[in-house]
CSV table of C-alpha atoms and ligand atoms in Angstrom, one decimal:
chain,number,residue,atom,x,y,z
A,1,MET,CA,-38.2,51.8,-39.9
A,2,THR,CA,-34.6,52.3,-39.1
A,3,SER,CA,-33.8,49.7,-41.8
A,4,LEU,CA,-35.7,51.8,-44.3
A,5,LEU,CA,-34.0,55.0,-43.2
A,6,ASN,CA,-30.6,53.2,-43.5
A,7,ARG,CA,-31.5,52.0,-47.1
A,8,LEU,CA,-32.3,55.4,-48.1
A,9,PHE,CA,-29.7,57.4,-46.4
A,10,GLY,CA,-27.1,54.9,-46.0
A,11,ARG,CA,-26.2,53.0,-42.7
A,12,PRO,CA,-25.8,54.7,-39.4
A,13,ARG,CA,-21.9,55.0,-39.3
A,14,LYS,CA,-21.5,54.1,-35.9
A,15,GLY,CA,-20.9,50.7,-34.3
A,16,SER,CA,-17.8,48.4,-34.8
A,17,GLY,CA,-18.4,48.1,-38.6
A,18,LYS,CA,-17.4,51.6,-39.0
A,19,THR,CA,-14.3,51.1,-36.8
A,20,ALA,CA,-13.5,48.1,-38.7
A,21,LYS,CA,-13.6,50.1,-42.0
A,22,ASP,CA,-11.3,52.9,-40.4
A,23,ARG,CA,-9.0,50.5,-39.0
A,24,LEU,CA,-8.7,48.8,-42.5
A,25,ARG,CA,-8.1,51.9,-44.3
A,26,PHE,CA,-5.4,52.9,-41.9
A,27,VAL,CA,-3.6,49.6,-42.0
A,28,LEU,CA,-3.8,49.3,-45.8
A,29,GLN,CA,-2.5,52.8,-46.3
A,30,HIS,CA,0.7,51.6,-44.6
A,31,ASP,CA,0.7,48.1,-46.0
A,32,ARG,CA,0.5,49.1,-49.6
A,33,ILE,CA,3.5,51.3,-49.6
A,34,ASN,CA,5.4,49.3,-47.1
A,35,LEU,CA,5.8,52.2,-44.7
A,36,PRO,CA,4.8,51.3,-41.1
A,37,PRO,CA,3.2,54.1,-39.2
A,38,GLU,CA,6.3,54.7,-37.1
A,39,ARG,CA,8.6,55.1,-40.1
A,40,LEU,CA,6.1,57.6,-41.5
A,41,GLU,CA,6.3,59.7,-38.4
A,42,GLU,CA,10.1,59.5,-38.7
A,43,MET,CA,9.8,60.7,-42.3
A,44,LYS,CA,7.6,63.6,-41.4
A,45,ARG,CA,10.2,64.8,-38.7
A,46,ASP,CA,13.0,64.6,-41.4
A,47,ILE,CA,10.8,66.5,-43.9
A,48,LEU,CA,10.4,69.1,-41.4
A,49,ALA,CA,13.9,69.4,-40.3
A,50,VAL,CA,14.9,70.1,-43.9
A,51,ILE,CA,12.2,72.8,-44.5
A,52,VAL,CA,13.0,74.8,-41.3
A,53,LYS,CA,16.5,75.2,-42.4
A,54,TYR,CA,15.2,77.5,-45.1
A,55,VAL,CA,12.0,78.9,-43.8
A,56,VAL,CA,10.2,79.5,-40.6
A,57,VAL,CA,7.3,77.3,-40.3
A,58,ASP,CA,4.0,77.4,-38.2
A,59,LYS,CA,4.8,74.0,-36.6
A,60,ASP,CA,1.4,73.6,-35.0
A,61,ARG,CA,-0.4,73.7,-38.1
A,62,VAL,CA,1.8,71.5,-40.4
A,63,GLU,CA,0.2,68.5,-41.8
A,64,ILE,CA,1.9,65.8,-43.7
A,65,ALA,CA,-0.3,62.9,-44.5
A,66,LEU,CA,-0.8,59.8,-46.8
A,67,GLU,CA,-3.6,59.8,-49.2
A,68,GLN,CA,-4.6,56.9,-51.2
A,69,ARG,CA,-7.0,56.6,-54.0
A,70,ASP,CA,-6.8,52.9,-54.4
A,71,ARG,CA,-4.2,50.1,-54.3
A,72,ASN,CA,-1.8,51.7,-56.9
A,73,HIS,CA,-2.2,55.3,-56.2
A,74,SER,CA,-0.7,56.7,-53.0
A,75,LYS,CA,0.7,60.1,-52.5
A,76,ILE,CA,2.1,62.2,-49.6
A,77,VAL,CA,0.3,65.4,-49.2
A,78,ALA,CA,1.9,68.1,-47.2
A,79,GLU,CA,0.6,71.5,-46.0
A,80,ILE,CA,3.3,73.3,-44.3
A,81,PRO,CA,2.4,77.0,-43.4
A,82,VAL,CA,5.3,79.3,-43.7
A,83,VAL,CA,5.4,82.3,-41.2
A,84,LYS,CA,5.9,85.5,-43.2
A,85,GLN,CA,9.2,87.5,-42.8
A,86,THR,CA,9.3,91.1,-43.4
A,87,VAL,CA,12.9,91.5,-42.7
A,88,PRO,CA,14.6,88.6,-44.5
A,89,PRO,CA,16.8,86.9,-42.0
A,90,SER,CA,20.3,86.0,-43.1
A,91,PRO,CA,20.6,82.3,-43.7
A,92,GLU,CA,23.4,81.7,-41.4
A,93,ILE,CA,21.7,83.5,-38.5
A,94,ASN,CA,18.4,81.7,-39.0
A,95,MET,CA,20.1,78.4,-38.9
A,96,ASP,CA,22.1,79.3,-35.9
A,97,SER,CA,19.0,80.3,-34.1
A,98,HIS,CA,17.3,77.1,-34.6
A,99,GLU,CA,20.2,75.0,-33.5
A,100,ASN,CA,20.4,77.1,-30.3
A,101,ASN,CA,16.7,77.0,-29.6
A,102,SER,CA,15.8,73.6,-30.6
A,103,ASP,CA,13.0,73.3,-27.9
A,104,THR,CA,11.4,76.4,-29.2
A,105,PRO,CA,8.4,75.9,-31.6
A,106,VAL,CA,9.8,77.1,-34.9
A,107,GLY,CA,7.0,79.6,-35.5
A,108,GLU,CA,7.9,81.5,-32.3
A,109,THR,CA,11.5,81.9,-32.8
A,110,GLU,CA,12.8,85.5,-32.4
A,111,ASP,CA,13.3,85.6,-36.2
A,112,SER,CA,9.6,84.9,-37.0
A,113,VAL,CA,8.4,87.7,-34.9
A,114,ASP,CA,8.3,90.9,-37.1
A,115,GLU,CA,9.8,94.0,-35.7
A,116,GLY,CA,7.2,96.4,-34.3
A,117,LYS,CA,4.6,93.6,-33.9
A,118,PRO,CA,3.2,94.1,-30.4
A,119,ALA,CA,2.1,90.7,-29.5
A,120,ASP,CA,2.3,87.0,-30.3
A,121,SER,CA,-1.3,86.9,-31.5
A,122,ASP,CA,-0.5,89.2,-34.3
A,123,ALA,CA,2.2,87.0,-35.6
A,124,GLU,CA,-0.3,84.1,-35.5
A,125,ALA,CA,-2.9,86.0,-37.3
A,126,ALA,CA,-0.3,86.8,-40.1
A,127,ALA,CA,0.5,83.1,-40.3
A,128,ILE,CA,-3.1,82.2,-40.8
A,129,ALA,CA,-3.8,84.8,-43.2
A,130,SER,CA,-0.9,83.9,-45.3
A,131,ASP,CA,-1.8,80.5,-45.3
A,132,ASP,CA,-5.4,81.3,-46.6
A,133,GLY,CA,-3.6,83.1,-49.5
A,134,GLU,CA,-5.1,86.4,-48.3
A,135,ASP,CA,-3.5,89.8,-48.2
A,136,THR,CA,-1.2,89.7,-45.3
A,137,ASP,CA,-0.6,93.3,-44.7
A,138,GLU,CA,-1.6,94.9,-41.4
A,139,GLY,CA,-4.9,95.9,-43.0
A,140,GLY,CA,-5.7,92.4,-43.7
A,141,ASN,CA,-5.1,91.3,-40.1
A,142,LYS,CA,-7.3,94.1,-38.9
A,143,ASN,CA,-10.2,93.1,-41.2
A,144,LYS,CA,-9.8,89.5,-40.1
A,145,LYS,CA,-10.3,90.5,-36.4
B,1,MET,CA,-7.2,27.2,-75.6
B,2,GLY,CA,-10.0,25.0,-74.6
B,3,GLY,CA,-11.3,25.2,-71.0
B,4,LYS,CA,-10.7,28.0,-68.4
B,5,VAL,CA,-8.7,27.6,-65.3
B,6,VAL,CA,-10.2,29.4,-62.3
B,7,THR,CA,-8.1,29.7,-59.1
B,8,VAL,CA,-9.8,30.2,-55.9
B,9,THR,CA,-7.6,32.0,-53.3
B,10,SER,CA,-7.5,34.4,-50.3
B,11,GLY,CA,-4.4,34.9,-48.3
B,12,LYS,CA,-6.1,34.2,-45.0
B,13,GLY,CA,-7.1,30.6,-44.1
B,14,GLY,CA,-10.6,29.5,-43.2
B,15,VAL,CA,-12.5,32.2,-45.1
B,16,GLY,CA,-14.2,29.7,-47.5
B,17,LYS,CA,-11.9,28.8,-50.4
B,18,THR,CA,-12.7,25.0,-50.2
B,19,THR,CA,-16.3,25.6,-49.7
B,20,ALA,CA,-16.4,27.9,-52.6
B,21,THR,CA,-14.4,25.5,-55.0
B,22,ALA,CA,-16.6,22.7,-54.3
B,23,ASN,CA,-19.7,24.6,-54.8
B,24,LEU,CA,-18.6,26.2,-58.0
B,25,GLY,CA,-17.6,22.8,-59.2
B,26,ILE,CA,-21.0,21.4,-58.5
B,27,SER,CA,-22.9,24.4,-59.8
B,28,LEU,CA,-20.9,24.5,-63.1
B,29,ALA,CA,-21.4,20.8,-63.5
B,30,ASN,CA,-25.1,21.3,-62.8
B,31,LEU,CA,-25.1,23.8,-65.5
B,32,GLY,CA,-24.0,21.1,-67.9
B,33,LYS,CA,-20.1,22.0,-67.9
B,34,LYS,CA,-17.4,19.6,-67.8
B,35,VAL,CA,-15.4,20.3,-64.7
B,36,VAL,CA,-12.2,19.3,-62.8
B,37,VAL,CA,-11.5,20.6,-59.3
B,38,ILE,CA,-8.1,20.4,-57.9
B,39,ASP,CA,-7.1,20.3,-54.4
B,40,ALA,CA,-3.8,22.4,-54.3
B,41,ASP,CA,-3.6,22.4,-50.6
B,42,ILE,CA,-1.0,19.6,-50.3
B,43,GLY,CA,-0.6,18.2,-46.9
B,44,LEU,CA,-4.1,19.5,-45.8
B,45,ARG,CA,-6.4,17.6,-48.2
B,46,ASN,CA,-9.9,18.7,-47.6
B,47,LEU,CA,-11.7,19.2,-50.9
B,48,ASP,CA,-12.4,15.5,-51.0
B,49,VAL,CA,-14.5,15.3,-47.8
B,50,ILE,CA,-16.2,18.5,-48.7
B,51,MET,CA,-17.3,16.8,-51.9
B,52,GLY,CA,-18.1,13.5,-50.1
B,53,LEU,CA,-15.6,11.7,-52.3
B,54,GLU,CA,-13.0,10.9,-49.5
B,55,ASN,CA,-13.5,7.1,-49.8
B,56,ARG,CA,-12.7,6.9,-53.5
B,57,ILE,CA,-9.2,8.3,-53.5
B,58,VAL,CA,-6.3,6.0,-54.8
B,59,TYR,CA,-4.0,8.4,-56.4
B,60,ASP,CA,-3.4,12.1,-55.8
B,61,LEU,CA,-1.9,15.2,-57.4
B,62,VAL,CA,1.7,14.4,-56.5
B,63,ASP,CA,1.3,10.8,-57.8
B,64,VAL,CA,0.6,12.4,-61.0
B,65,VAL,CA,3.3,14.9,-61.1
B,66,GLU,CA,5.7,12.3,-60.2
B,67,GLY,CA,4.7,9.9,-62.7
B,68,ARG,CA,3.3,7.1,-60.4
B,69,ALA,CA,-0.1,7.5,-61.8
B,70,LYS,CA,-1.8,8.6,-65.1
B,71,LEU,CA,-3.9,11.8,-65.0
B,72,ARG,CA,-6.9,9.8,-65.6
B,73,GLN,CA,-6.3,7.6,-62.6
B,74,ALA,CA,-6.2,10.5,-60.2
B,75,MET,CA,-9.2,12.1,-61.3
B,76,ILE,CA,-12.3,10.9,-59.2
B,77,LYS,CA,-15.5,11.2,-60.8
B,78,HIS,CA,-18.3,12.8,-58.7
B,79,LYS,CA,-21.3,10.6,-57.5
B,80,LYS,CA,-23.9,12.6,-59.0
B,81,PHE,CA,-22.3,14.2,-62.1
B,82,GLU,CA,-20.8,12.4,-64.9
B,83,ASP,CA,-18.6,15.4,-66.0
B,84,LEU,CA,-17.4,16.4,-62.6
B,85,PHE,CA,-14.0,15.2,-61.3
B,86,LEU,CA,-11.7,15.8,-58.3
B,87,ILE,CA,-8.1,15.6,-58.4
B,88,PRO,CA,-7.1,15.4,-54.6
B,89,ALA,CA,-4.2,16.8,-52.7
B,90,ALA,CA,-1.5,14.5,-51.3
B,91,GLN,CA,-2.0,14.1,-47.7
B,92,THR,CA,1.5,13.2,-46.6
B,93,ARG,CA,3.6,15.3,-48.8
B,94,ASP,CA,4.5,19.1,-48.7
B,95,LYS,CA,3.9,21.9,-51.1
B,96,MET,CA,7.3,21.7,-52.6
B,97,ALA,CA,6.4,18.3,-54.1
B,98,VAL,CA,4.7,20.3,-56.9
B,99,SER,CA,5.9,23.4,-58.8
B,100,PRO,CA,4.1,26.1,-60.8
B,101,LYS,CA,5.3,24.6,-64.0
B,102,ASP,CA,3.8,21.3,-63.0
B,103,MET,CA,0.5,22.7,-62.5
B,104,VAL,CA,0.6,24.7,-65.8
B,105,GLU,CA,1.4,21.3,-67.5
B,106,LEU,CA,-1.2,19.4,-65.7
B,107,THR,CA,-3.9,22.1,-66.4
B,108,ASP,CA,-3.1,22.3,-69.9
B,109,LYS,CA,-4.0,18.8,-70.4
B,110,LEU,CA,-7.2,19.2,-68.5
B,111,ARG,CA,-8.3,22.2,-70.4
B,112,GLU,CA,-8.3,20.1,-73.7
B,113,GLU,CA,-11.4,18.1,-72.6
B,114,HIS,CA,-12.9,20.3,-69.9
B,115,ASP,CA,-14.7,23.6,-69.9
B,116,TYR,CA,-13.5,24.6,-66.3
B,117,VAL,CA,-10.6,23.6,-64.1
B,118,ILE,CA,-11.1,25.1,-60.6
B,119,ILE,CA,-8.3,25.1,-58.4
B,120,ASP,CA,-8.5,25.4,-54.5
B,121,SER,CA,-5.5,27.3,-53.2
B,122,PRO,CA,-3.9,26.8,-49.9
B,123,ALA,CA,-3.7,29.8,-47.5
B,124,GLY,CA,-0.7,31.9,-47.3
B,125,ILE,CA,1.5,33.5,-50.1
B,126,GLU,CA,4.1,30.8,-50.5
B,127,ARG,CA,4.6,28.1,-52.9
B,128,GLY,CA,1.2,26.5,-52.6
B,129,PHE,CA,-0.2,29.8,-53.6
B,130,ARG,CA,2.2,30.3,-56.4
B,131,ASN,CA,1.2,26.8,-57.8
B,132,ALA,CA,-2.4,27.7,-57.7
B,133,LEU,CA,-1.8,31.0,-59.3
B,134,GLU,CA,0.5,30.1,-62.1
B,135,PRO,CA,-2.0,28.4,-64.5
B,136,ALA,CA,-5.0,30.7,-63.7
B,137,ASP,CA,-6.8,32.4,-66.4
B,138,GLU,CA,-9.1,33.9,-63.8
B,139,VAL,CA,-8.5,34.5,-60.1
B,140,LEU,CA,-11.3,34.5,-57.5
B,141,ILE,CA,-10.5,36.2,-54.2
B,142,VAL,CA,-12.6,34.8,-51.3
B,143,THR,CA,-12.8,37.1,-48.2
B,144,ASN,CA,-15.0,37.7,-45.1
B,145,PRO,CA,-16.3,40.9,-44.0
B,146,GLU,CA,-13.7,41.1,-41.3
B,147,VAL,CA,-10.6,43.3,-40.8
B,148,SER,CA,-7.8,40.6,-41.1
B,149,ALA,CA,-9.5,38.8,-43.9
B,150,VAL,CA,-9.8,41.9,-45.9
B,151,ARG,CA,-6.3,43.0,-45.2
B,152,ASP,CA,-4.9,39.7,-46.3
B,153,ALA,CA,-7.2,39.8,-49.5
B,154,ASP,CA,-5.5,43.3,-50.2
B,155,ARG,CA,-2.1,41.5,-50.1
B,156,ILE,CA,-3.1,38.8,-52.2
B,157,ILE,CA,-4.6,41.0,-54.9
B,158,GLY,CA,-1.4,42.9,-55.1
B,159,LEU,CA,0.5,39.6,-55.6
B,160,ILE,CA,-2.1,38.6,-58.2
B,161,GLU,CA,-1.5,41.9,-60.1
B,162,ALA,CA,2.2,41.8,-59.9
B,163,ALA,CA,2.1,38.2,-61.5
B,164,ASP,CA,0.0,39.7,-64.1
B,165,LYS,CA,-3.1,37.7,-63.4
B,166,GLY,CA,-5.2,40.5,-62.3
B,167,PRO,CA,-7.5,42.1,-61.6
B,168,GLY,CA,-9.4,39.0,-60.2
B,169,ARG,CA,-12.9,39.2,-58.8
B,170,LEU,CA,-14.1,39.1,-55.2
B,171,ILE,CA,-16.4,36.6,-53.4
B,172,ILE,CA,-17.5,38.1,-50.0
B,173,ASN,CA,-18.3,35.0,-47.9
B,174,ARG,CA,-20.1,34.7,-44.5
B,175,LEU,CA,-22.0,38.1,-44.7
B,176,LYS,CA,-24.5,38.6,-41.9
B,177,THR,CA,-27.1,40.8,-42.9
B,178,GLU,CA,-28.7,41.5,-39.5
B,179,MET,CA,-25.2,42.6,-38.2
B,180,VAL,CA,-24.5,44.7,-41.2
B,181,ASN,CA,-27.7,46.5,-40.5
B,182,LYS,CA,-26.9,47.0,-36.8
B,183,GLY,CA,-23.6,48.6,-38.0
B,184,GLU,CA,-21.7,45.8,-36.4
B,185,MET,CA,-20.2,44.3,-39.6
B,186,LEU,CA,-18.4,45.5,-42.7
B,187,SER,CA,-20.9,45.6,-45.6
B,188,ALA,CA,-20.2,44.3,-49.0
B,189,GLU,CA,-20.0,48.0,-50.0
B,190,ASP,CA,-17.4,48.8,-47.4
B,191,VAL,CA,-15.3,45.8,-48.7
B,192,PHE,CA,-15.8,47.2,-52.2
B,193,ASP,CA,-14.8,50.6,-51.3
B,194,ILE,CA,-11.7,49.3,-49.7
B,195,LEU,CA,-10.6,46.8,-52.1
B,196,SER,CA,-12.0,48.4,-55.3
B,197,LEU,CA,-12.4,45.0,-57.1
B,198,GLU,CA,-15.3,43.7,-59.0
B,199,ILE,CA,-17.5,41.5,-56.7
B,200,ILE,CA,-18.6,38.2,-58.3
B,201,GLY,CA,-20.4,37.0,-55.4
B,202,ILE,CA,-21.9,37.9,-51.9
B,203,ILE,CA,-22.5,34.7,-49.9
B,204,PRO,CA,-24.5,35.0,-46.7
B,205,GLU,CA,-23.5,33.2,-43.7
B,206,ASP,CA,-25.6,30.0,-43.8
B,207,GLU,CA,-25.9,27.2,-41.1
B,208,PHE,CA,-26.5,24.7,-44.0
B,209,VAL,CA,-22.7,25.1,-45.1
B,210,LEU,CA,-21.9,23.2,-41.9
B,211,SER,CA,-24.5,20.5,-42.3
B,212,ALA,CA,-23.2,20.3,-45.9
B,213,SER,CA,-19.8,19.8,-44.8
B,214,ASN,CA,-20.9,17.1,-42.3
B,215,SER,CA,-22.7,15.2,-45.0
B,216,GLY,CA,-20.2,15.7,-47.9
B,217,VAL,CA,-23.0,17.2,-50.1
B,218,PRO,CA,-22.2,20.9,-50.9
B,219,VAL,CA,-24.9,23.5,-50.3
B,220,THR,CA,-25.6,24.3,-53.8
B,221,LEU,CA,-27.3,20.8,-54.2
B,222,ASN,CA,-29.7,22.1,-51.2
B,223,GLU,CA,-32.4,24.3,-52.9
B,224,GLY,CA,-33.4,25.7,-49.5
B,225,SER,CA,-30.0,27.2,-48.8
B,226,ARG,CA,-29.2,30.9,-49.4
B,227,ALA,CA,-25.6,30.3,-49.7
B,228,GLY,CA,-26.2,27.5,-52.1
B,229,MET,CA,-28.2,30.0,-54.3
B,230,ALA,CA,-25.5,32.6,-54.1
B,231,PHE,CA,-22.8,30.1,-55.2
B,232,THR,CA,-24.9,29.0,-58.0
B,233,ASN,CA,-25.1,32.7,-59.1
B,234,VAL,CA,-21.4,33.0,-58.9
B,235,ALA,CA,-21.1,29.9,-61.2
B,236,ARG,CA,-23.4,31.4,-63.6
B,237,ARG,CA,-21.5,34.7,-63.6
B,238,ILE,CA,-18.4,32.6,-64.2
B,239,THR,CA,-19.9,31.4,-67.5
B,240,GLY,CA,-20.5,35.0,-68.5
B,241,GLU,CA,-24.2,35.2,-67.6
B,242,ASP,CA,-25.4,38.4,-66.2
B,243,VAL,CA,-27.1,37.4,-63.0
B,244,PRO,CA,-28.6,40.1,-60.8
B,245,PHE,CA,-27.4,40.1,-57.0
B,246,MET,CA,-29.7,38.4,-54.5
B,247,ASN,CA,-31.4,40.8,-52.2
B,248,LEU,CA,-29.1,40.8,-49.2
B,249,ASP,CA,-30.6,43.9,-47.9
B,250,GLU,CA,-27.7,45.9,-49.2
B,251,ASN,CA,-28.1,49.6,-49.6
B,252,PRO,CA,-29.8,49.4,-53.1
B,253,GLY,CA,-27.5,52.4,-54.3
B,254,PHE,CA,-24.6,49.9,-54.0
B,255,PHE,CA,-25.7,47.6,-56.8
B,256,LYS,CA,-26.0,50.7,-59.1
B,257,ARG,CA,-22.5,51.7,-58.0
B,258,LEU,CA,-21.3,48.1,-58.8
B,259,MET,CA,-22.9,48.2,-62.1
B,260,ARG,CA,-21.2,51.5,-63.1
B,261,PHE,CA,-18.0,50.1,-61.8
B,262,LEU,CA,-18.3,47.3,-64.3
B,263,ASP,CA,-19.5,49.5,-67.2
B,264,GLY,CA,-16.5,51.8,-66.6
B,265,ARG,CA,-13.9,49.2,-67.4
C,1,ADP,N1,-21.2,30.9,-46.1
C,1,ADP,C1,-20.9,30.1,-44.9
C,1,ADP,N2,-21.7,30.1,-43.8
C,1,ADP,C2,-21.3,29.4,-42.8
C,1,ADP,N3,-20.1,28.8,-42.6
C,1,ADP,C3,-19.2,28.9,-43.6
C,1,ADP,C4,-19.6,29.7,-44.9
C,1,ADP,N4,-18.5,29.4,-45.7
C,1,ADP,C5,-17.5,28.7,-45.0
C,1,ADP,N5,-18.1,28.3,-43.8
C,1,ADP,C6,-17.3,27.6,-42.8
C,1,ADP,O1,-16.1,28.1,-42.6
C,1,ADP,C7,-15.2,27.1,-42.4
C,1,ADP,C8,-13.9,27.3,-43.3
C,1,ADP,O2,-14.3,27.1,-44.6
C,1,ADP,P1,-13.2,26.6,-45.7
C,1,ADP,O3,-14.1,26.5,-47.1
C,1,ADP,O4,-12.6,25.2,-45.3
C,1,ADP,O5,-12.1,27.6,-45.8
C,1,ADP,P2,-10.7,27.7,-46.5
C,1,ADP,O6,-10.7,26.5,-47.6
C,1,ADP,O7,-10.6,29.1,-46.9
C,1,ADP,O8,-9.7,27.4,-45.3
C,1,ADP,C9,-15.8,25.8,-42.6
C,1,ADP,O9,-16.1,25.3,-41.2
C,1,ADP,C10,-17.0,26.1,-43.3
C,1,ADP,O10,-18.1,25.2,-43.0
C,2,MG,MG1,-9.3,25.1,-47.8
């Protein structure tokens, strides 16, 4: 019976067979472009370091990943949510503040918190809304809650 | 151009290249084709014992390349088939004794009088592999449903494509249906998903393969062997025949996918 169900709906994807397939996918993604996992992590850090020089990024929700259709088609796909800035910060100040607060998550630097916003949670909601491409004004935030 | 050169390779060792070469040679001869099998694994001669011809060897591949023997003298006729020959590897030399160009020249001569020249490649991606690849019209990549074997197959497929010998076709060897059904082994479909290469054969794990290597009579000559049947099917596909896959309890949708993959090229 299990065998029949497997035949109709595909195999149960547990067990070491599934693990084998996942591990193969992982290993081949890196093999095929000759970029070991550690180097990929390094690259991600470098990419982000460049981007935060110009915009404020919601660091917790950054996704930079390898995608591979087959042996000859690999791409780097990045989703890097940018935190909305109502008062455009002067680039110089922006950069300085990052250098000085390198331990602070980028999305939560002083610059990124809009004037007059009461709490952190609001800044976060704004980031989510802008990421979804929705209206990011105060009304939009209220609707979301 | 005459006959066709088919190279059997894998990257990883021990996956079944020599077993496949011997069985394809026998099956093709059984189908009435004129066949030469070449053991290109210099220093690790093996195909002779798998084919039961070890006691007939006088000259080998390197003797021919270095001019000590005529091609004919190094071709050992199979006991059972008039039109099946083996050119054995040298046992005491290394791979550098033969160059890719030597192999092209040799196979060009063999093509004139034979339908198929099948080359058993050594493991690895070095000279021995290059020797086997250079003269190939068609490449068969043998792999096992296992992480390291599939990984090495992927690497080899990349090299085959880079050498303009692609795309090649896949033989998935030693599949254990019960384990696949329990989810404890990669299925043929998983391997296909990952390598996206045409599959020319799925060979079950079969104890007869061991007895065959003990006796020097490849499993294709054993009518009760499932692996033997599967190898015969591969041989028929090589000749261009459209042979349905054996029921290995694969997910039936998979064979439809395979067909669509083939139609789409
Ligand atoms: N389908 C199979 N079922 C069981 N054993 C197999 C099968 N194919 C290969 N073998 C065994 O695997 C081992 C390696 O095979 P071999 O053909 O020598 O590999 P390679 O030439 O790739 O190194 C041998 O002991 C052989 O008997
Ligand atoms: Mg071998």
